CSV table of C-alpha atoms in Angstrom, one decimal:
chain,number,residue,atom,x,y,z
A,812,MET,CA,69.4,2.6,-43.7
A,813,ILE,CA,71.0,5.7,-43.1
A,814,GLU,CA,70.5,8.2,-45.6
A,815,ALA,CA,73.5,9.7,-47.2
A,816,VAL,CA,73.9,13.4,-48.1
A,817,ILE,CA,76.6,15.5,-50.2
A,818,SER,CA,76.9,18.5,-47.8
A,819,GLY,CA,79.7,20.3,-49.6
A,820,THR,CA,82.1,20.6,-52.3
A,821,GLY,CA,85.3,22.4,-52.6
A,822,LEU,CA,87.6,23.3,-55.6
A,823,TYR,CA,91.2,24.0,-55.9
A,824,ARG,CA,92.6,26.2,-58.6
A,825,PRO,CA,96.2,25.9,-59.6
A,826,PRO,CA,98.3,29.1,-59.7
A,827,HIS,CA,98.9,29.0,-63.7
A,828,ARG,CA,96.8,29.1,-66.7
A,829,ILE,CA,97.7,28.3,-70.3
A,830,SER,CA,95.6,29.6,-73.0
A,831,ASN,CA,95.4,27.7,-76.4
A,832,GLU,CA,97.4,30.5,-78.0
A,833,GLU,CA,100.1,30.1,-75.6
A,834,LEU,CA,100.1,26.2,-76.0
A,835,VAL,CA,100.2,26.4,-79.7
A,836,GLN,CA,103.0,28.8,-79.9
A,837,SER,CA,105.1,26.7,-77.5
A,838,PHE,CA,104.1,23.3,-79.6
A,839,ASN,CA,104.9,24.7,-82.9
A,840,ALA,CA,108.2,25.9,-81.6
A,841,TYR,CA,108.9,22.3,-80.6
A,842,VAL,CA,107.8,21.3,-83.9
A,843,GLU,CA,110.1,23.4,-85.9
A,844,ARG,CA,113.0,22.7,-83.4
A,845,PHE,CA,112.3,18.7,-84.0
A,846,ASN,CA,112.0,18.9,-87.7
A,847,ALA,CA,115.2,21.0,-88.0
A,848,GLU,CA,117.0,18.6,-85.8
A,849,HIS,CA,116.0,15.5,-87.7
A,850,ALA,CA,115.8,17.1,-91.2
A,851,GLU,CA,118.2,14.4,-93.1
A,852,ALA,CA,116.2,11.4,-91.4
A,853,ILE,CA,112.9,13.1,-92.5
A,854,ALA,CA,114.4,13.5,-96.0
A,855,ALA,CA,115.4,10.0,-96.0
A,856,GLY,CA,112.0,8.7,-95.0
A,857,SER,CA,113.2,7.1,-91.7
A,858,VAL,CA,111.5,9.7,-89.4
A,859,ALA,CA,107.9,11.3,-89.9
A,860,ALA,CA,108.1,15.0,-89.7
A,861,LEU,CA,105.8,16.6,-87.1
A,862,THR,CA,102.8,18.7,-87.9
A,863,PRO,CA,102.0,21.9,-86.2
A,864,SER,CA,99.0,22.6,-84.1
A,865,SER,CA,96.5,25.4,-84.2
A,866,VAL,CA,93.9,27.1,-82.0
A,867,GLU,CA,91.2,26.2,-84.5
A,868,PHE,CA,92.2,22.6,-84.5
A,869,ILE,CA,92.1,22.2,-80.7
A,870,GLU,CA,88.8,23.9,-80.3
A,871,LYS,CA,87.1,22.0,-83.0
A,872,ALA,CA,88.6,18.7,-81.6
A,873,SER,CA,87.6,19.2,-78.2
A,874,GLY,CA,86.0,22.5,-77.1
A,875,ILE,CA,89.0,23.3,-74.9
A,876,LYS,CA,90.1,26.9,-74.7
A,877,ASN,CA,92.1,27.2,-71.5
A,878,ARG,CA,93.7,24.9,-68.8
A,879,TYR,CA,95.1,25.4,-65.3
A,880,VAL,CA,98.6,23.8,-64.4
A,881,MET,CA,100.9,23.6,-61.5
A,882,ASP,CA,103.9,24.5,-63.6
A,883,LYS,CA,103.6,26.5,-66.7
A,884,ASP,CA,107.3,27.2,-67.7
A,885,GLY,CA,108.2,23.6,-67.9
A,886,VAL,CA,105.2,22.9,-70.0
A,887,LEU,CA,105.7,25.8,-72.6
A,888,ASP,CA,109.8,25.2,-72.7
A,889,PRO,CA,109.9,23.7,-76.3
A,890,ALA,CA,113.3,22.0,-74.9
A,891,ARG,CA,111.5,20.4,-72.1
A,892,MET,CA,107.5,20.2,-72.6
A,893,TYR,CA,106.6,18.9,-69.1
A,894,PRO,CA,106.1,20.5,-65.7
A,895,ARG,CA,109.0,21.3,-63.1
A,896,ILE,CA,107.6,20.3,-59.7
A,897,ALA,CA,110.4,20.1,-57.2
A,898,ALA,CA,110.9,17.2,-55.2
A,899,ARG,CA,110.2,17.6,-51.3
A,900,PRO,CA,111.8,16.0,-48.3
A,901,ASP,CA,109.7,13.4,-46.8
A,902,ASP,CA,108.8,15.7,-43.6
A,903,GLN,CA,107.0,18.0,-45.8
A,904,TRP,CA,103.3,17.9,-47.1
A,905,SER,CA,103.4,16.5,-50.6
A,906,VAL,CA,102.0,18.7,-53.6
A,907,MET,CA,98.9,16.5,-53.8
A,908,ALA,CA,98.2,16.6,-50.2
A,909,GLU,CA,98.3,20.4,-50.1
A,910,MET,CA,96.1,20.7,-53.2
A,911,ALA,CA,93.6,18.2,-51.5
A,912,GLY,CA,93.6,20.1,-48.1
A,913,GLU,CA,92.7,23.3,-49.9
A,914,ALA,CA,89.7,21.8,-51.7
A,915,ALA,CA,88.9,19.8,-48.7
A,916,ARG,CA,88.8,22.8,-46.2
A,917,ALA,CA,86.6,24.8,-48.7
A,918,ALA,CA,84.1,21.7,-48.7
A,919,CYS,CA,84.0,21.7,-45.0
A,920,ARG,CA,83.4,25.6,-45.0
A,921,GLU,CA,80.4,25.3,-47.4
A,922,ALA,CA,79.0,22.3,-45.2
A,923,GLY,CA,79.5,24.4,-42.2
A,924,ILE,CA,81.6,21.7,-40.3
A,925,GLU,CA,85.5,21.5,-39.1
A,926,PRO,CA,87.8,19.0,-40.8
A,927,SER,CA,88.2,17.1,-37.4
A,928,GLN,CA,84.8,15.8,-37.9
A,929,ILE,CA,85.8,13.8,-41.0
A,930,ASP,CA,86.2,10.1,-40.2
A,931,ALA,CA,86.9,8.5,-43.6
A,932,VAL,CA,89.2,10.0,-46.6
A,933,TYR,CA,89.2,8.7,-49.9
A,934,CYS,CA,91.8,9.8,-52.2
A,935,ALA,CA,90.5,8.9,-55.5
A,936,SER,CA,92.5,10.2,-58.7
A,937,ALA,CA,93.9,9.0,-61.9
A,938,ASN,CA,97.5,9.1,-60.9
A,939,MET,CA,98.9,9.0,-57.3
A,940,GLN,CA,102.1,11.0,-56.5
A,941,ARG,CA,103.5,7.8,-54.9
A,942,PRO,CA,102.7,4.3,-54.1
A,943,TYR,CA,102.8,4.6,-50.2
A,944,PRO,CA,102.1,5.8,-47.8
A,945,ALA,CA,98.7,6.2,-49.1
A,946,MET,CA,98.2,9.9,-50.1
A,947,ALA,CA,94.6,9.5,-48.2
A,948,CYS,CA,96.6,8.9,-44.8
A,949,GLU,CA,98.7,12.1,-45.4
A,950,ILE,CA,95.6,14.0,-46.3
A,951,GLN,CA,94.1,12.7,-43.2
A,952,ALA,CA,96.9,13.9,-41.1
A,953,LEU,CA,97.1,17.2,-42.8
A,954,LEU,CA,93.4,17.9,-42.2
A,955,GLY,CA,93.5,16.5,-38.5
A,956,ALA,CA,90.6,14.0,-39.5
A,957,LYS,CA,89.9,10.9,-37.7
A,958,GLY,CA,89.1,7.3,-38.8
A,959,PHE,CA,90.8,5.8,-41.8
A,960,GLY,CA,91.7,6.7,-45.3
A,961,TYR,CA,92.8,4.9,-48.5
A,962,ASP,CA,93.6,5.5,-52.1
A,963,MET,CA,91.7,4.5,-55.2
A,964,ASN,CA,92.2,4.8,-59.0
A,965,VAL,CA,89.6,4.3,-61.6
A,966,ALA,CA,91.3,6.9,-63.9
A,967,CYS,CA,88.7,9.5,-64.9
A,968,SER,CA,85.9,7.8,-63.0
A,969,SER,CA,87.9,7.9,-59.7
A,970,ALA,CA,85.7,10.6,-58.0
A,971,THR,CA,82.1,9.0,-58.6
A,972,PHE,CA,83.6,5.5,-57.6
A,973,GLY,CA,85.0,7.4,-54.5
A,974,ILE,CA,81.4,8.8,-53.9
A,975,GLU,CA,80.0,5.5,-53.8
A,976,GLN,CA,82.4,4.1,-51.3
A,977,ALA,CA,81.8,7.2,-49.2
A,978,VAL,CA,78.1,6.6,-49.5
A,979,ASN,CA,78.2,3.1,-48.7
A,980,ALA,CA,80.3,3.8,-45.7
A,981,VAL,CA,77.7,6.5,-44.3
A,982,ARG,CA,75.0,4.1,-45.1
A,983,CYS,CA,76.4,1.2,-43.2
A,984,GLY,CA,77.6,3.3,-40.4
A,985,THR,CA,81.4,2.9,-40.9
A,986,ALA,CA,81.6,6.7,-41.1
A,987,ARG,CA,79.5,9.6,-40.5
A,988,CYS,CA,81.3,12.2,-42.4
A,989,ALA,CA,83.5,10.7,-45.4
A,990,LEU,CA,85.6,13.0,-47.7
A,991,VAL,CA,86.5,12.0,-51.3
A,992,VAL,CA,89.3,14.2,-52.8
A,993,SER,CA,90.6,14.1,-56.5
A,994,PRO,CA,94.0,15.7,-56.8
A,995,GLU,CA,94.6,15.5,-60.5
A,996,ILE,CA,98.2,16.5,-61.7
A,997,THR,CA,97.4,15.6,-65.1
A,998,SER,CA,100.0,17.8,-66.7
A,999,ALA,CA,102.6,15.4,-65.3
A,1000,HIS,CA,101.3,12.5,-67.2
A,1001,LEU,CA,100.3,14.2,-70.6
A,1002,GLU,CA,102.5,14.0,-73.6
A,1003,TRP,CA,102.6,17.6,-74.6
A,1004,ARG,CA,104.7,16.9,-77.5
A,1005,ASP,CA,101.8,14.8,-79.2
A,1006,ARG,CA,99.7,17.0,-81.5
A,1007,ASP,CA,96.6,14.4,-81.0
A,1008,CYS,CA,96.6,15.1,-77.1
A,1009,HIS,CA,98.8,17.8,-76.1
A,1010,PHE,CA,95.7,20.1,-75.3
A,1011,ILE,CA,93.7,17.7,-73.5
A,1012,PHE,CA,94.5,18.0,-69.8
A,1013,GLY,CA,94.8,20.6,-67.0
A,1014,ASP,CA,95.4,20.3,-63.2
A,1015,THR,CA,93.0,20.9,-60.1
A,1016,CYS,CA,91.7,19.1,-57.1
A,1017,THR,CA,88.1,18.5,-55.9
A,1018,ALA,CA,86.6,17.7,-52.6
A,1019,VAL,CA,83.0,16.2,-51.9
A,1020,LEU,CA,81.8,15.7,-48.3
A,1021,VAL,CA,79.2,12.9,-47.8
A,1022,GLN,CA,77.4,13.0,-44.5
A,1023,ALA,CA,74.6,11.1,-42.6
A,1024,ALA,CA,71.4,13.1,-43.1
A,1025,THR,CA,70.6,13.5,-39.6
A,1026,ASP,CA,74.0,15.5,-39.1
A,1027,VAL,CA,72.8,17.9,-42.0
A,1028,PRO,CA,70.6,20.7,-41.7
A,1029,ALA,CA,67.1,19.9,-43.4
A,1030,CYS,CA,67.3,22.1,-46.3
A,1031,GLN,CA,71.2,21.7,-47.3
A,1032,GLY,CA,72.9,19.6,-49.8
A,1033,PHE,CA,71.8,16.9,-51.9
A,1034,ALA,CA,70.4,13.5,-50.8
A,1035,VAL,CA,72.0,10.6,-52.7
A,1036,LEU,CA,69.3,8.4,-54.1
A,1037,GLY,CA,71.6,5.9,-55.8
A,1038,THR,CA,75.0,5.2,-57.3
A,1039,GLN,CA,76.1,2.7,-60.0
A,1040,LEU,CA,79.4,1.7,-61.2
A,1041,ALA,CA,80.5,-0.2,-64.2
A,1042,THR,CA,83.6,-1.3,-66.0
A,1043,GLN,CA,84.7,-3.0,-69.2
A,1044,TYR,CA,88.4,-3.6,-70.0
A,1045,SER,CA,89.8,-1.8,-72.7
A,1046,ASN,CA,93.2,-0.8,-74.0
A,1047,ASN,CA,92.1,2.3,-75.8
A,1048,ILE,CA,93.2,4.5,-73.1
A,1049,ARG,CA,96.6,3.5,-71.5
A,1050,ASN,CA,99.4,4.7,-69.2
A,1051,ASN,CA,102.2,2.3,-68.8
A,1052,PHE,CA,104.3,4.3,-66.2
A,1053,GLY,CA,104.8,2.4,-62.9
A,1054,PHE,CA,107.1,0.9,-60.5
A,1055,MET,CA,107.9,-2.1,-62.8
A,1056,ASN,CA,109.4,0.0,-65.6
A,1057,ARG,CA,112.9,-0.2,-63.9
A,1058,CYS,CA,112.5,-4.1,-63.9
A,1059,GLU,CA,111.6,-4.0,-67.3
A,1060,ASP,CA,114.8,-2.0,-68.0
A,1061,SER,CA,112.5,0.6,-70.0
A,1062,ASN,CA,112.9,4.4,-70.4
A,1063,TRP,CA,110.5,6.2,-68.4
A,1064,GLN,CA,110.5,8.9,-71.4
A,1065,GLU,CA,109.2,6.3,-74.0
A,1066,ARG,CA,105.9,7.3,-75.3
A,1067,ASP,CA,103.8,4.5,-73.8
A,1068,LYS,CA,104.9,5.9,-70.1
A,1069,THR,CA,102.4,8.9,-70.6
A,1070,PHE,CA,98.5,9.1,-71.6
A,1071,ARG,CA,97.7,7.8,-74.8
A,1072,GLN,CA,94.6,6.9,-76.4
A,1073,GLU,CA,92.8,5.7,-79.5
A,1074,GLY,CA,90.5,8.7,-79.6
A,1075,ARG,CA,88.1,7.6,-82.3
A,1076,LYS,CA,87.6,4.1,-81.0
A,1077,VAL,CA,87.1,5.9,-77.2
A,1078,PHE,CA,84.4,8.1,-78.7
A,1079,LYS,CA,82.4,5.6,-80.7
A,1080,GLU,CA,82.4,2.9,-77.8
A,1081,VAL,CA,82.2,5.3,-74.6
A,1082,VAL,CA,79.1,7.5,-75.7
A,1083,PRO,CA,76.5,4.7,-76.1
A,1084,MET,CA,77.9,2.9,-72.9
A,1085,ALA,CA,77.7,6.1,-70.9
A,1086,ALA,CA,74.0,7.2,-72.2
A,1087,ALA,CA,72.9,3.5,-71.7
A,1088,HIS,CA,74.2,3.5,-68.3
A,1089,ILE,CA,72.8,6.6,-67.1
A,1090,GLU,CA,69.4,5.6,-68.7
A,1091,ALA,CA,69.3,2.2,-66.8
A,1092,HIS,CA,70.5,3.6,-63.5
A,1093,LEU,CA,67.6,6.1,-63.6
A,1094,GLN,CA,65.1,3.3,-64.8
A,1095,GLN,CA,66.2,1.4,-61.6
A,1096,LEU,CA,65.1,4.3,-59.6
A,1097,GLY,CA,61.8,5.1,-61.4
A,1098,ILE,CA,63.0,8.2,-63.0
A,1099,GLU,CA,62.6,9.2,-66.5
A,1100,PRO,CA,65.6,11.1,-68.1
A,1101,SER,CA,63.3,14.2,-68.8
A,1102,GLY,CA,62.7,14.3,-65.3
A,1103,VAL,CA,66.3,15.1,-64.4
A,1104,ARG,CA,66.9,19.0,-64.2
A,1105,ARG,CA,70.8,18.7,-64.7
A,1106,TYR,CA,73.4,16.3,-65.9
A,1107,TRP,CA,76.9,16.9,-64.4
A,1108,LEU,CA,78.9,15.0,-67.0
A,1109,HIS,CA,82.5,14.1,-67.3
A,1110,GLN,CA,84.5,16.9,-69.0
A,1111,ALA,CA,86.8,15.3,-71.7
A,1112,ASN,CA,85.4,16.4,-74.9
A,1113,LEU,CA,82.6,18.8,-76.0
A,1114,GLY,CA,81.2,16.4,-78.9
A,1115,MET,CA,81.2,13.3,-76.5
A,1116,ASN,CA,78.9,15.1,-74.2
A,1117,GLN,CA,76.8,16.7,-77.1
A,1118,LEU,CA,76.3,12.9,-78.2
A,1119,VAL,CA,75.5,11.8,-74.6
A,1120,ILE,CA,73.0,14.3,-73.6
A,1121,LYS,CA,71.3,14.0,-76.8
A,1122,LYS,CA,70.8,10.5,-76.7
A,1123,LEU,CA,69.4,10.8,-73.0
A,1124,VAL,CA,66.9,14.0,-73.4
A,1125,GLY,CA,67.6,15.8,-76.6
A,1126,ALA,CA,69.3,18.6,-75.2
A,1127,GLU,CA,72.6,20.6,-75.8
A,1128,ALA,CA,75.8,20.3,-74.0
A,1129,GLY,CA,76.6,23.7,-72.7
A,1130,SER,CA,72.9,24.3,-71.9
A,1131,GLU,CA,71.4,24.5,-68.5
A,1132,VAL,CA,70.7,20.9,-68.7
A,1133,ALA,CA,74.4,19.7,-69.2
A,1134,PRO,CA,76.9,22.4,-68.2
A,1135,ILE,CA,80.3,22.6,-69.6
A,1136,ILE,CA,83.4,23.7,-67.8
A,1137,LEU,CA,86.1,22.1,-70.0
A,1138,ASP,CA,86.3,25.1,-72.3
A,1139,GLU,CA,87.9,26.8,-69.0
A,1140,TRP,CA,89.4,23.8,-67.2
A,1141,ALA,CA,90.1,21.3,-70.0
A,1142,ASN,CA,90.0,17.8,-69.0
A,1143,THR,CA,90.9,17.4,-65.4
A,1144,ALA,CA,90.2,13.5,-65.4
A,1145,SER,CA,88.1,12.6,-62.3
A,1146,ALA,CA,87.6,16.1,-61.1
A,1147,GLY,CA,85.8,17.2,-64.2
A,1148,SER,CA,82.2,16.2,-63.5
A,1149,ILE,CA,82.5,17.3,-59.8
A,1150,ILE,CA,83.8,20.8,-60.8
A,1151,ALA,CA,80.6,20.8,-63.0
A,1152,PHE,CA,78.6,20.1,-60.1
A,1153,HIS,CA,80.4,22.5,-57.8
A,1154,GLU,CA,79.8,25.2,-60.1
A,1155,HIS,CA,76.4,24.5,-61.5
A,1156,SER,CA,74.3,23.4,-58.6
A,1157,ALA,CA,73.4,26.3,-56.6
A,1158,ASP,CA,70.4,27.2,-58.1
A,1159,PHE,CA,68.6,23.9,-57.5
A,1160,ALA,CA,65.1,24.0,-55.6
A,1161,ARG,CA,64.2,21.6,-53.1
A,1162,GLY,CA,63.0,18.2,-54.8
A,1163,GLU,CA,65.1,18.7,-57.9
A,1164,LEU,CA,66.9,16.2,-59.5
A,1165,GLY,CA,70.4,15.9,-61.0
A,1166,VAL,CA,72.9,13.2,-62.1
A,1167,ILE,CA,76.7,13.1,-61.8
A,1168,CYS,CA,78.4,10.9,-64.4
A,1169,SER,CA,81.9,9.9,-65.3
A,1170,PHE,CA,83.3,8.0,-68.1
A,1171,GLY,CA,86.9,7.0,-68.8
A,1172,ALA,CA,89.9,4.6,-69.0
A,1173,GLY,CA,89.1,1.2,-68.0
A,1174,TYR,CA,86.5,1.6,-69.4
A,1175,SER,CA,84.9,2.9,-66.3
A,1176,ILE,CA,81.5,4.6,-65.6
A,1177,GLY,CA,80.2,6.0,-62.6
A,1178,SER,CA,76.8,7.7,-61.9
A,1179,VAL,CA,75.5,9.4,-58.8
A,1180,VAL,CA,71.6,10.3,-58.8
A,1181,LEU,CA,70.9,13.2,-56.5
A,1182,ARG,CA,67.9,15.0,-55.2
A,1183,LYS,CA,68.2,18.5,-53.8
A,1184,ARG,CA,66.8,18.6,-49.9
């Protein structure tokens, strides 16, 4: 069987950043406006008054301090509270394709290859910009890549699920150089007017190149020792936006058409699932959790990562063992664990082990065990 290697990664940083202070100021202006406009109904008890947010609440609940977005003005406008992203004509590259192109080219530079050497493209993201043609096909054309491409959506586990597809394609000879890109415009499907979640998401795009080991210099990259995926159906994280909405005669601005979750249930159920998944995967490969130098975990919530890593090895999230990037980037859906890997893997010595793991809606969990070459 052909050995698969992650030979390069790339990261796209959106043009705007929003601090917690800016976000809270905007949200509280919206709350004041809403409560004033609905004062009579609130007094009558037919409408609930909204509660202001605070920097302290956000950081205690999540560990998030900042996020990057494609548009800042629309998000922070109390009369709008979602981004302004202009439609483009069909003969122009889409926003997601441009994000993916930048991240993919960065990954190619790190790997020392040209985009034309890519022969499989997987666009793995929580939300696609359109149903068809596939975003992957457009990204393939933008890069001048060969072969084939297709889209896949497993919410926050899309990137790790995409990596398994890329690894399998290389191992079985379907491709020699596969690209997994995860353009995440999460600002467009977040409900910025909901205090419980208005701080959670940020935008970005990551890229991961998977190549046949014989095409990669001996001491470059990470050998993929194994991948493992799991799903368990749950409604605790859900988004009902889609092309069927018009058939239902529903309003695209209804609350269920954006991200929503039962946060406490997700926390209670996903943490033990993720820890058990990683432990079982390592056991199959004959590896003790303590033998892994670093865990690049899904970046959704600091408390969640704290419990997962404590269950595994007794370490602290935010330490060298389990780096945290969500304080700067917020939750970037499927891209989070890949950002952690991209920013915290350059110091590995040959033979050291690491695990990329994502967990999210579905529920879905994906793990990738790596060894530095």
